[in-house]
Amino acid sequence: MTHDVVGRHLVALDLDGVADKAGLMERCVSALELPDWFGRNWDALADSLGDSSVWPSPAVEKGLLVVVTGWQPYAKARPDEWEIARDVFSRATDGTPALTVALALGASHQ
């Protein structure tokens, strides 16, 4: 299955330096401009990714493309957490046609 990502609002989620779930959640809050009431847990992340009303305002009409960079060290250091994060990303994209999450294979950019 392919999704048309042309014209979607791009959000870079840079995980470079993230060492744990708390760090991942903080990066998600910042990159996705999540509201103050965001619960900083896996269910809250899944709910937020699937709910366009909490996306950055340009994404509400355009759709959202999240490009995750710098994830490899976190995945290696915390494989169980990373597996959950990947599952959250995957399920959110499966259930939300206007959302695409892409894992960049190169190094993060500064």
PDB file of N, CA and C in Angstrom:
ATOM      1  N   MET A   1       0.847  -1.164   0.000  1.00  0.00           N
ATOM      2  CA  MET A   1       0.000   0.000   0.000  1.00  0.00           C
ATOM      3  C   MET A   1       0.898   1.234   0.000  1.00  0.00           C
ATOM      4  N   THR A   2       0.544   2.208  -0.803  1.00  0.00           N
ATOM      5  CA  THR A   2       1.288   3.462  -0.821  1.00  0.00           C
ATOM      6  C   THR A   2       0.369   4.602  -0.432  1.00  0.00           C
ATOM      7  N   HIS A   3       0.952   5.623   0.147  1.00  0.00           N
ATOM      8  CA  HIS A   3       0.206   6.810   0.531  1.00  0.00           C
ATOM      9  C   HIS A   3       0.798   8.001  -0.211  1.00  0.00           C
ATOM     10  N   ASP A   4      -0.050   8.882  -0.676  1.00  0.00           N
ATOM     11  CA  ASP A   4       0.426  10.101  -1.322  1.00  0.00           C
ATOM     12  C   ASP A   4       0.815  11.084  -0.225  1.00  0.00           C
ATOM     13  N   VAL A   5       2.105  11.365  -0.113  1.00  0.00           N
ATOM     14  CA  VAL A   5       2.585  12.257   0.935  1.00  0.00           C
ATOM     15  C   VAL A   5       2.893  13.655   0.419  1.00  0.00           C
ATOM     16  N   VAL A   6       2.754  13.852  -0.875  1.00  0.00           N
ATOM     17  CA  VAL A   6       3.021  15.164  -1.467  1.00  0.00           C
ATOM     18  C   VAL A   6       2.053  16.185  -0.871  1.00  0.00           C
ATOM     19  N   GLY A   7       2.585  17.286  -0.408  1.00  0.00           N
ATOM     20  CA  GLY A   7       1.765  18.358   0.132  1.00  0.00           C
ATOM     21  C   GLY A   7       1.444  18.231   1.608  1.00  0.00           C
ATOM     22  N   ARG A   8       1.822  17.135   2.223  1.00  0.00           N
ATOM     23  CA  ARG A   8       1.548  16.985   3.658  1.00  0.00           C
ATOM     24  C   ARG A   8       2.468  17.889   4.471  1.00  0.00           C
ATOM     25  N   HIS A   9       2.002  18.249   5.643  1.00  0.00           N
ATOM     26  CA  HIS A   9       2.813  19.045   6.565  1.00  0.00           C
ATOM     27  C   HIS A   9       3.915  18.141   7.121  1.00  0.00           C
ATOM     28  N   LEU A  10       5.156  18.557   6.970  1.00  0.00           N
ATOM     29  CA  LEU A  10       6.313  17.769   7.388  1.00  0.00           C
ATOM     30  C   LEU A  10       6.747  18.144   8.801  1.00  0.00           C
ATOM     31  N   VAL A  11       6.901  17.125   9.617  1.00  0.00           N
ATOM     32  CA  VAL A  11       7.440  17.295  10.963  1.00  0.00           C
ATOM     33  C   VAL A  11       8.647  16.374  11.088  1.00  0.00           C
ATOM     34  N   ALA A  12       9.783  16.939  11.459  1.00  0.00           N
ATOM     35  CA  ALA A  12      10.985  16.148  11.716  1.00  0.00           C
ATOM     36  C   ALA A  12      11.017  15.805  13.204  1.00  0.00           C
ATOM     37  N   LEU A  13      11.040  14.523  13.494  1.00  0.00           N
ATOM     38  CA  LEU A  13      11.137  14.043  14.869  1.00  0.00           C
ATOM     39  C   LEU A  13      12.546  13.480  15.047  1.00  0.00           C
ATOM     40  N   ASP A  14      13.455  14.317  15.550  1.00  0.00           N
ATOM     41  CA  ASP A  14      14.857  13.935  15.700  1.00  0.00           C
ATOM     42  C   ASP A  14      15.058  13.302  17.070  1.00  0.00           C
ATOM     43  N   LEU A  15      15.438  12.032  17.067  1.00  0.00           N
ATOM     44  CA  LEU A  15      15.648  11.310  18.326  1.00  0.00           C
ATOM     45  C   LEU A  15      17.112  11.217  18.712  1.00  0.00           C
ATOM     46  N   ASP A  16      17.973  11.958  18.028  1.00  0.00           N
ATOM     47  CA  ASP A  16      19.394  11.960  18.348  1.00  0.00           C
ATOM     48  C   ASP A  16      19.588  12.339  19.811  1.00  0.00           C
ATOM     49  N   GLY A  17      20.268  11.500  20.565  1.00  0.00           N
ATOM     50  CA  GLY A  17      20.534  11.762  21.972  1.00  0.00           C
ATOM     51  C   GLY A  17      19.457  11.271  22.923  1.00  0.00           C
ATOM     52  N   VAL A  18      18.351  10.769  22.407  1.00  0.00           N
ATOM     53  CA  VAL A  18      17.289  10.246  23.269  1.00  0.00           C
ATOM     54  C   VAL A  18      17.767   8.935  23.887  1.00  0.00           C
ATOM     55  N   ALA A  19      17.628   8.825  25.206  1.00  0.00           N
ATOM     56  CA  ALA A  19      18.136   7.655  25.913  1.00  0.00           C
ATOM     57  C   ALA A  19      17.043   6.790  26.534  1.00  0.00           C
ATOM     58  N   ASP A  20      15.811   7.324  26.582  1.00  0.00           N
ATOM     59  CA  ASP A  20      14.745   6.559  27.232  1.00  0.00           C
ATOM     60  C   ASP A  20      13.379   7.055  26.764  1.00  0.00           C
ATOM     61  N   LYS A  21      12.353   6.389  27.244  1.00  0.00           N
ATOM     62  CA  LYS A  21      10.975   6.713  26.867  1.00  0.00           C
ATOM     63  C   LYS A  21      10.630   8.162  27.197  1.00  0.00           C
ATOM     64  N   ALA A  22      11.050   8.630  28.362  1.00  0.00           N
ATOM     65  CA  ALA A  22      10.750  10.014  28.751  1.00  0.00           C
ATOM     66  C   ALA A  22      11.329  10.994  27.732  1.00  0.00           C
ATOM     67  N   GLY A  23      12.546  10.744  27.289  1.00  0.00           N
ATOM     68  CA  GLY A  23      13.162  11.594  26.280  1.00  0.00           C
ATOM     69  C   GLY A  23      12.431  11.536  24.958  1.00  0.00           C
ATOM     70  N   LEU A  24      11.999  10.343  24.572  1.00  0.00           N
ATOM     71  CA  LEU A  24      11.224  10.192  23.341  1.00  0.00           C
ATOM     72  C   LEU A  24       9.927  10.986  23.427  1.00  0.00           C
ATOM     73  N   MET A  25       9.248  10.880  24.546  1.00  0.00           N
ATOM     74  CA  MET A  25       7.978  11.593  24.708  1.00  0.00           C
ATOM     75  C   MET A  25       8.192  13.107  24.646  1.00  0.00           C
ATOM     76  N   GLU A  26       9.269  13.594  25.265  1.00  0.00           N
ATOM     77  CA  GLU A  26       9.543  15.038  25.228  1.00  0.00           C
ATOM     78  C   GLU A  26       9.823  15.508  23.805  1.00  0.00           C
ATOM     79  N   ARG A  27      10.550  14.707  23.032  1.00  0.00           N
ATOM     80  CA  ARG A  27      10.799  15.065  21.636  1.00  0.00           C
ATOM     81  C   ARG A  27       9.493  15.074  20.846  1.00  0.00           C
ATOM     82  N   CYS A  28       8.610  14.126  21.128  1.00  0.00           N
ATOM     83  CA  CYS A  28       7.303  14.097  20.448  1.00  0.00           C
ATOM     84  C   CYS A  28       6.487  15.339  20.795  1.00  0.00           C
ATOM     85  N   VAL A  29       6.490  15.718  22.068  1.00  0.00           N
ATOM     86  CA  VAL A  29       5.769  16.913  22.497  1.00  0.00           C
ATOM     87  C   VAL A  29       6.260  18.127  21.719  1.00  0.00           C
ATOM     88  N   SER A  30       7.567  18.270  21.650  1.00  0.00           N
ATOM     89  CA  SER A  30       8.157  19.429  20.980  1.00  0.00           C
ATOM     90  C   SER A  30       7.908  19.406  19.472  1.00  0.00           C
ATOM     91  N   ALA A  31       8.243  18.307  18.827  1.00  0.00           N
ATOM     92  CA  ALA A  31       8.144  18.236  17.363  1.00  0.00           C
ATOM     93  C   ALA A  31       6.699  18.307  16.878  1.00  0.00           C
ATOM     94  N   LEU A  32       5.808  17.627  17.573  1.00  0.00           N
ATOM     95  CA  LEU A  32       4.411  17.564  17.147  1.00  0.00           C
ATOM     96  C   LEU A  32       3.541  18.654  17.754  1.00  0.00           C
ATOM     97  N   GLU A  33       4.173  19.515  18.563  1.00  0.00           N
ATOM     98  CA  GLU A  33       3.453  20.611  19.209  1.00  0.00           C
ATOM     99  C   GLU A  33       2.229  20.092  19.970  1.00  0.00           C
ATOM    100  N   LEU A  34       2.452  19.042  20.754  1.00  0.00           N
ATOM    101  CA  LEU A  34       1.351  18.430  21.490  1.00  0.00           C
ATOM    102  C   LEU A  34       0.917  19.321  22.650  1.00  0.00           C
ATOM    103  N   PRO A  35      -0.355  19.238  23.015  1.00  0.00           N
ATOM    104  CA  PRO A  35      -0.882  20.104  24.080  1.00  0.00           C
ATOM    105  C   PRO A  35      -0.302  19.782  25.455  1.00  0.00           C
ATOM    106  N   ASP A  36      -0.426  20.735  26.369  1.00  0.00           N
ATOM    107  CA  ASP A  36       0.093  20.572  27.726  1.00  0.00           C
ATOM    108  C   ASP A  36      -0.474  19.345  28.429  1.00  0.00           C
ATOM    109  N   TRP A  37      -1.696  18.972  28.092  1.00  0.00           N
ATOM    110  CA  TRP A  37      -2.328  17.843  28.770  1.00  0.00           C
ATOM    111  C   TRP A  37      -1.902  16.486  28.214  1.00  0.00           C
ATOM    112  N   PHE A  38      -1.006  16.466  27.230  1.00  0.00           N
ATOM    113  CA  PHE A  38      -0.521  15.202  26.670  1.00  0.00           C
ATOM    114  C   PHE A  38       0.060  14.342  27.786  1.00  0.00           C
ATOM    115  N   GLY A  39      -0.353  13.081  27.858  1.00  0.00           N
ATOM    116  CA  GLY A  39      -0.030  12.202  28.974  1.00  0.00           C
ATOM    117  C   GLY A  39       1.359  11.599  29.014  1.00  0.00           C
ATOM    118  N   ARG A  40       2.151  11.751  27.961  1.00  0.00           N
ATOM    119  CA  ARG A  40       3.524  11.251  27.920  1.00  0.00           C
ATOM    120  C   ARG A  40       3.621   9.748  28.187  1.00  0.00           C
ATOM    121  N   ASN A  41       2.700   9.002  27.584  1.00  0.00           N
ATOM    122  CA  ASN A  41       2.744   7.549  27.644  1.00  0.00           C
ATOM    123  C   ASN A  41       2.372   7.001  26.267  1.00  0.00           C
ATOM    124  N   TRP A  42       2.524   5.710  26.078  1.00  0.00           N
ATOM    125  CA  TRP A  42       2.307   5.110  24.757  1.00  0.00           C
ATOM    126  C   TRP A  42       0.879   5.303  24.263  1.00  0.00           C
ATOM    127  N   ASP A  43      -0.099   5.114  25.130  1.00  0.00           N
ATOM    128  CA  ASP A  43      -1.497   5.283  24.711  1.00  0.00           C
ATOM    129  C   ASP A  43      -1.778   6.725  24.304  1.00  0.00           C
ATOM    130  N   ALA A  44      -1.245   7.660  25.059  1.00  0.00           N
ATOM    131  CA  ALA A  44      -1.445   9.079  24.722  1.00  0.00           C
ATOM    132  C   ALA A  44      -0.788   9.415  23.387  1.00  0.00           C
ATOM    133  N   LEU A  45       0.383   8.850  23.129  1.00  0.00           N
ATOM    134  CA  LEU A  45       1.042   9.091  21.848  1.00  0.00           C
ATOM    135  C   LEU A  45       0.216   8.513  20.708  1.00  0.00           C
ATOM    136  N   ALA A  46      -0.270   7.302  20.883  1.00  0.00           N
ATOM    137  CA  ALA A  46      -1.113   6.683  19.847  1.00  0.00           C
ATOM    138  C   ALA A  46      -2.367   7.520  19.597  1.00  0.00           C
ATOM    139  N   ASP A  47      -2.998   7.961  20.670  1.00  0.00           N
ATOM    140  CA  ASP A  47      -4.209   8.776  20.533  1.00  0.00           C
ATOM    141  C   ASP A  47      -3.904  10.090  19.819  1.00  0.00           C
ATOM    142  N   SER A  48      -2.794  10.728  20.166  1.00  0.00           N
ATOM    143  CA  SER A  48      -2.439  12.016  19.561  1.00  0.00           C
ATOM    144  C   SER A  48      -2.089  11.871  18.086  1.00  0.00           C
ATOM    145  N   LEU A  49      -1.375  10.820  17.743  1.00  0.00           N
ATOM    146  CA  LEU A  49      -1.038  10.609  16.337  1.00  0.00           C
ATOM    147  C   LEU A  49      -2.291  10.350  15.504  1.00  0.00           C
ATOM    148  N   GLY A  50      -3.267   9.715  16.087  1.00  0.00           N
ATOM    149  CA  GLY A  50      -4.490   9.392  15.366  1.00  0.00           C
ATOM    150  C   GLY A  50      -5.558  10.470  15.397  1.00  0.00           C
ATOM    151  N   ASP A  51      -5.301  11.566  16.094  1.00  0.00           N
ATOM    152  CA  ASP A  51      -6.297  12.619  16.257  1.00  0.00           C
ATOM    153  C   ASP A  51      -5.794  13.915  15.621  1.00  0.00           C
ATOM    154  N   SER A  52      -6.263  14.198  14.423  1.00  0.00           N
ATOM    155  CA  SER A  52      -5.770  15.374  13.700  1.00  0.00           C
ATOM    156  C   SER A  52      -6.088  16.690  14.401  1.00  0.00           C
ATOM    157  N   SER A  53      -7.009  16.681  15.347  1.00  0.00           N
ATOM    158  CA  SER A  53      -7.330  17.933  16.041  1.00  0.00           C
ATOM    159  C   SER A  53      -6.191  18.401  16.943  1.00  0.00           C
ATOM    160  N   VAL A  54      -5.236  17.531  17.277  1.00  0.00           N
ATOM    161  CA  VAL A  54      -4.095  17.948  18.095  1.00  0.00           C
ATOM    162  C   VAL A  54      -2.809  18.061  17.272  1.00  0.00           C
ATOM    163  N   TRP A  55      -2.888  17.831  15.979  1.00  0.00           N
ATOM    164  CA  TRP A  55      -1.721  17.993  15.109  1.00  0.00           C
ATOM    165  C   TRP A  55      -1.393  19.472  14.955  1.00  0.00           C
ATOM    166  N   PRO A  56      -0.171  19.774  14.508  1.00  0.00           N
ATOM    167  CA  PRO A  56       0.130  21.173  14.178  1.00  0.00           C
ATOM    168  C   PRO A  56      -0.903  21.688  13.175  1.00  0.00           C
ATOM    169  N   SER A  57      -1.333  22.931  13.328  1.00  0.00           N
ATOM    170  CA  SER A  57      -2.459  23.450  12.546  1.00  0.00           C
ATOM    171  C   SER A  57      -2.352  23.243  11.033  1.00  0.00           C
ATOM    172  N   PRO A  58      -1.184  23.398  10.388  1.00  0.00           N
ATOM    173  CA  PRO A  58      -1.151  23.174   8.939  1.00  0.00           C
ATOM    174  C   PRO A  58      -1.464  21.723   8.548  1.00  0.00           C
ATOM    175  N   ALA A  59      -1.216  20.785   9.464  1.00  0.00           N
ATOM    176  CA  ALA A  59      -1.429  19.368   9.157  1.00  0.00           C
ATOM    177  C   ALA A  59      -2.893  18.975   9.159  1.00  0.00           C
ATOM    178  N   VAL A  60      -3.725  19.750   9.830  1.00  0.00           N
ATOM    179  CA  VAL A  60      -5.142  19.397   9.928  1.00  0.00           C
ATOM    180  C   VAL A  60      -5.764  19.279   8.544  1.00  0.00           C
ATOM    181  N   GLU A  61      -5.438  20.215   7.657  1.00  0.00           N
ATOM    182  CA  GLU A  61      -5.989  20.175   6.302  1.00  0.00           C
ATOM    183  C   GLU A  61      -5.099  19.419   5.321  1.00  0.00           C
ATOM    184  N   LYS A  62      -3.789  19.469   5.509  1.00  0.00           N
ATOM    185  CA  LYS A  62      -2.853  18.898   4.543  1.00  0.00           C
ATOM    186  C   LYS A  62      -2.528  17.425   4.779  1.00  0.00           C
ATOM    187  N   GLY A  63      -2.717  16.947   5.996  1.00  0.00           N
ATOM    188  CA  GLY A  63      -2.203  15.643   6.387  1.00  0.00           C
ATOM    189  C   GLY A  63      -0.839  15.835   7.019  1.00  0.00           C
ATOM    190  N   LEU A  64      -0.326  14.787   7.630  1.00  0.00           N
ATOM    191  CA  LEU A  64       0.904  14.892   8.412  1.00  0.00           C
ATOM    192  C   LEU A  64       1.906  13.827   7.984  1.00  0.00           C
ATOM    193  N   LEU A  65       3.123  14.258   7.720  1.00  0.00           N
ATOM    194  CA  LEU A  65       4.248  13.374   7.437  1.00  0.00           C
ATOM    195  C   LEU A  65       5.271  13.584   8.535  1.00  0.00           C
ATOM    196  N   VAL A  66       5.491  12.558   9.347  1.00  0.00           N
ATOM    197  CA  VAL A  66       6.481  12.617  10.418  1.00  0.00           C
ATOM    198  C   VAL A  66       7.688  11.805   9.963  1.00  0.00           C
ATOM    199  N   VAL A  67       8.828  12.462   9.876  1.00  0.00           N
ATOM    200  CA  VAL A  67      10.071  11.783   9.510  1.00  0.00           C
ATOM    201  C   VAL A  67      10.916  11.660  10.773  1.00  0.00           C
ATOM    202  N   VAL A  68      11.159  10.423  11.186  1.00  0.00           N
ATOM    203  CA  VAL A  68      11.911  10.152  12.407  1.00  0.00           C
ATOM    204  C   VAL A  68      13.383   9.954  12.039  1.00  0.00           C
ATOM    205  N   THR A  69      14.235  10.794  12.602  1.00  0.00           N
ATOM    206  CA  THR A  69      15.669  10.709  12.366  1.00  0.00           C
ATOM    207  C   THR A  69      16.395  10.400  13.666  1.00  0.00           C
ATOM    208  N   GLY A  70      17.623   9.917  13.555  1.00  0.00           N
ATOM    209  CA  GLY A  70      18.446   9.682  14.734  1.00  0.00           C
ATOM    210  C   GLY A  70      17.906   8.625  15.674  1.00  0.00           C
ATOM    211  N   TRP A  71      17.101   7.728  15.174  1.00  0.00           N
ATOM    212  CA  TRP A  71      16.434   6.734  16.018  1.00  0.00           C
ATOM    213  C   TRP A  71      17.273   5.491  16.293  1.00  0.00           C
ATOM    214  N   GLN A  72      18.284   5.223  15.485  1.00  0.00           N
ATOM    215  CA  GLN A  72      19.030   3.981  15.602  1.00  0.00           C
ATOM    216  C   GLN A  72      19.704   3.768  16.960  1.00  0.00           C
ATOM    217  N   PRO A  73      20.391   4.772  17.542  1.00  0.00           N
ATOM    218  CA  PRO A  73      21.000   4.553  18.861  1.00  0.00           C
ATOM    219  C   PRO A  73      19.959   4.251  19.947  1.00  0.00           C
ATOM    220  N   TYR A  74      18.830   4.931  19.889  1.00  0.00           N
ATOM    221  CA  TYR A  74      17.762   4.653  20.863  1.00  0.00           C
ATOM    222  C   TYR A  74      17.240   3.234  20.681  1.00  0.00           C
ATOM    223  N   ALA A  75      17.035   2.836  19.433  1.00  0.00           N
ATOM    224  CA  ALA A  75      16.538   1.487  19.143  1.00  0.00           C
ATOM    225  C   ALA A  75      17.501   0.422  19.658  1.00  0.00           C
ATOM    226  N   LYS A  76      18.792   0.690  19.529  1.00  0.00           N
ATOM    227  CA  LYS A  76      19.802  -0.266  19.993  1.00  0.00           C
ATOM    228  C   LYS A  76      19.888  -0.301  21.515  1.00  0.00           C
ATOM    229  N   ALA A  77      19.821   0.868  22.145  1.00  0.00           N
ATOM    230  CA  ALA A  77      19.950   0.962  23.602  1.00  0.00           C
ATOM    231  C   ALA A  77      18.704   0.474  24.336  1.00  0.00           C
ATOM    232  N   ARG A  78      17.542   0.707  23.731  1.00  0.00           N
ATOM    233  CA  ARG A  78      16.269   0.365  24.374  1.00  0.00           C
ATOM    234  C   ARG A  78      15.377  -0.408  23.390  1.00  0.00           C
ATOM    235  N   PRO A  79      15.778  -1.609  23.013  1.00  0.00           N
ATOM    236  CA  PRO A  79      15.031  -2.327  21.974  1.00  0.00           C
ATOM    237  C   PRO A  79      13.570  -2.600  22.325  1.00  0.00           C
ATOM    238  N   ASP A  80      13.281  -2.877  23.578  1.00  0.00           N
ATOM    239  CA  ASP A  80      11.890  -3.135  23.957  1.00  0.00           C
ATOM    240  C   ASP A  80      11.035  -1.875  23.810  1.00  0.00           C
ATOM    241  N   GLU A  81      11.569  -0.746  24.267  1.00  0.00           N
ATOM    242  CA  GLU A  81      10.846   0.519  24.115  1.00  0.00           C
ATOM    243  C   GLU A  81      10.692   0.877  22.649  1.00  0.00           C
ATOM    244  N   TRP A  82      11.748   0.682  21.878  1.00  0.00           N
ATOM    245  CA  TRP A  82      11.684   1.028  20.462  1.00  0.00           C
ATOM    246  C   TRP A  82      10.645   0.175  19.739  1.00  0.00           C
ATOM    247  N   GLU A  83      10.549  -1.084  20.106  1.00  0.00           N
ATOM    248  CA  GLU A  83       9.547  -1.952  19.486  1.00  0.00           C
ATOM    249  C   GLU A  83       8.139  -1.424  19.767  1.00  0.00           C
ATOM    250  N   ILE A  84       7.902  -0.956  20.963  1.00  0.00           N
ATOM    251  CA  ILE A  84       6.597  -0.366  21.295  1.00  0.00           C
ATOM    252  C   ILE A  84       6.382   0.906  20.485  1.00  0.00           C
ATOM    253  N   ALA A  85       7.401   1.759  20.414  1.00  0.00           N
ATOM    254  CA  ALA A  85       7.276   3.006  19.639  1.00  0.00           C
ATOM    255  C   ALA A  85       6.958   2.700  18.178  1.00  0.00           C
ATOM    256  N   ARG A  86       7.671   1.761  17.592  1.00  0.00           N
ATOM    257  CA  ARG A  86       7.397   1.375  16.193  1.00  0.00           C
ATOM    258  C   ARG A  86       5.975   0.865  16.034  1.00  0.00           C
ATOM    259  N   ASP A  87       5.514   0.087  17.000  1.00  0.00           N
ATOM    260  CA  ASP A  87       4.154  -0.427  16.944  1.00  0.00           C
ATOM    261  C   ASP A  87       3.143   0.716  17.032  1.00  0.00           C
ATOM    262  N   VAL A  88       3.392   1.685  17.900  1.00  0.00           N
ATOM    263  CA  VAL A  88       2.514   2.858  18.018  1.00  0.00           C
ATOM    264  C   VAL A  88       2.481   3.620  16.702  1.00  0.00           C
ATOM    265  N   PHE A  89       3.650   3.871  16.116  1.00  0.00           N
ATOM    266  CA  PHE A  89       3.706   4.571  14.823  1.00  0.00           C
ATOM    267  C   PHE A  89       2.958   3.795  13.750  1.00  0.00           C
ATOM    268  N   SER A  90       3.183   2.504  13.700  1.00  0.00           N
ATOM    269  CA  SER A  90       2.569   1.666  12.677  1.00  0.00           C
ATOM    270  C   SER A  90       1.052   1.621  12.809  1.00  0.00           C
ATOM    271  N   ARG A  91       0.572   1.396  14.007  1.00  0.00           N
ATOM    272  CA  ARG A  91      -0.882   1.332  14.220  1.00  0.00           C
ATOM    273  C   ARG A  91      -1.556   2.677  13.934  1.00  0.00           C
ATOM    274  N   ALA A  92      -0.875   3.758  14.312  1.00  0.00           N
ATOM    275  CA  ALA A  92      -1.448   5.084  14.061  1.00  0.00           C
ATOM    276  C   ALA A  92      -1.565   5.344  12.564  1.00  0.00           C
ATOM    277  N   THR A  93      -0.538   4.976  11.811  1.00  0.00           N
ATOM    278  CA  THR A  93      -0.601   5.205  10.363  1.00  0.00           C
ATOM    279  C   THR A  93      -1.608   4.283   9.701  1.00  0.00           C
ATOM    280  N   ASP A  94      -1.739   3.062  10.198  1.00  0.00           N
ATOM    281  CA  ASP A  94      -2.733   2.138   9.645  1.00  0.00           C
ATOM    282  C   ASP A  94      -4.153   2.657   9.849  1.00  0.00           C
ATOM    283  N   GLY A  95      -4.380   3.315  10.976  1.00  0.00           N
ATOM    284  CA  GLY A  95      -5.722   3.780  11.299  1.00  0.00           C
ATOM    285  C   GLY A  95      -6.022   5.210  10.888  1.00  0.00           C
ATOM    286  N   THR A  96      -5.021   5.919  10.364  1.00  0.00           N
ATOM    287  CA  THR A  96      -5.191   7.332  10.039  1.00  0.00           C
ATOM    288  C   THR A  96      -4.600   7.595   8.653  1.00  0.00           C
ATOM    289  N   PRO A  97      -5.425   7.554   7.612  1.00  0.00           N
ATOM    290  CA  PRO A  97      -4.901   7.715   6.249  1.00  0.00           C
ATOM    291  C   PRO A  97      -4.146   9.018   6.008  1.00  0.00           C
ATOM    292  N   ALA A  98      -4.442  10.069   6.746  1.00  0.00           N
ATOM    293  CA  ALA A  98      -3.776  11.352   6.545  1.00  0.00           C
ATOM    294  C   ALA A  98      -2.432  11.435   7.259  1.00  0.00           C
ATOM    295  N   LEU A  99      -2.009  10.337   7.890  1.00  0.00           N
ATOM    296  CA  LEU A  99      -0.758  10.304   8.646  1.00  0.00           C
ATOM    297  C   LEU A  99       0.218   9.317   8.025  1.00  0.00           C
ATOM    298  N   THR A 100       1.458   9.758   7.868  1.00  0.00           N
ATOM    299  CA  THR A 100       2.545   8.865   7.477  1.00  0.00           C
ATOM    300  C   THR A 100       3.702   9.105   8.423  1.00  0.00           C
ATOM    301  N   VAL A 101       4.277   8.031   8.932  1.00  0.00           N
ATOM    302  CA  VAL A 101       5.478   8.112   9.742  1.00  0.00           C
ATOM    303  C   VAL A 101       6.567   7.355   8.997  1.00  0.00           C
ATOM    304  N   ALA A 102       7.674   8.028   8.707  1.00  0.00           N
ATOM    305  CA  ALA A 102       8.783   7.430   7.969  1.00  0.00           C
ATOM    306  C   ALA A 102      10.034   7.430   8.830  1.00  0.00           C
ATOM    307  N   LEU A 103      10.734   6.312   8.836  1.00  0.00           N
ATOM    308  CA  LEU A 103      11.991   6.213   9.563  1.00  0.00           C
ATOM    309  C   LEU A 103      13.126   6.489   8.597  1.00  0.00           C
ATOM    310  N   ALA A 104      13.869   7.554   8.854  1.00  0.00           N
ATOM    311  CA  ALA A 104      15.008   7.895   8.020  1.00  0.00           C
ATOM    312  C   ALA A 104      16.165   6.969   8.346  1.00  0.00           C
ATOM    313  N   LEU A 105      16.814   6.447   7.324  1.00  0.00           N
ATOM    314  CA  LEU A 105      17.880   5.494   7.541  1.00  0.00           C
ATOM    315  C   LEU A 105      19.244   6.141   7.726  1.00  0.00           C
ATOM    316  N   GLY A 106      19.393   7.388   7.346  1.00  0.00           N
ATOM    317  CA  GLY A 106      20.660   8.090   7.518  1.00  0.00           C
ATOM    318  C   GLY A 106      20.806   8.632   8.919  1.00  0.00           C
ATOM    319  N   ALA A 107      21.949   9.248   9.165  1.00  0.00           N
ATOM    320  CA  ALA A 107      22.188   9.872  10.467  1.00  0.00           C
ATOM    321  C   ALA A 107      21.337  11.110  10.625  1.00  0.00           C
ATOM    322  N   SER A 108      21.110  11.504  11.845  1.00  0.00           N
ATOM    323  CA  SER A 108      20.342  12.725  12.086  1.00  0.00           C
ATOM    324  C   SER A 108      21.147  13.922  11.610  1.00  0.00           C
ATOM    325  N   HIS A 109      20.465  14.990  11.312  1.00  0.00           N
ATOM    326  CA  HIS A 109      21.140  16.195  10.851  1.00  0.00           C
ATOM    327  C   HIS A 109      21.103  17.245  11.948  1.00  0.00           C
ATOM    328  N   GLN A 110      22.136  17.995  12.030  1.00  0.00           N
ATOM    329  CA  GLN A 110      22.227  19.014  13.076  1.00  0.00           C
ATOM    330  C   GLN A 110      21.792  20.344  12.547  1.00  0.00           C
TER     331      GLN A 110
END
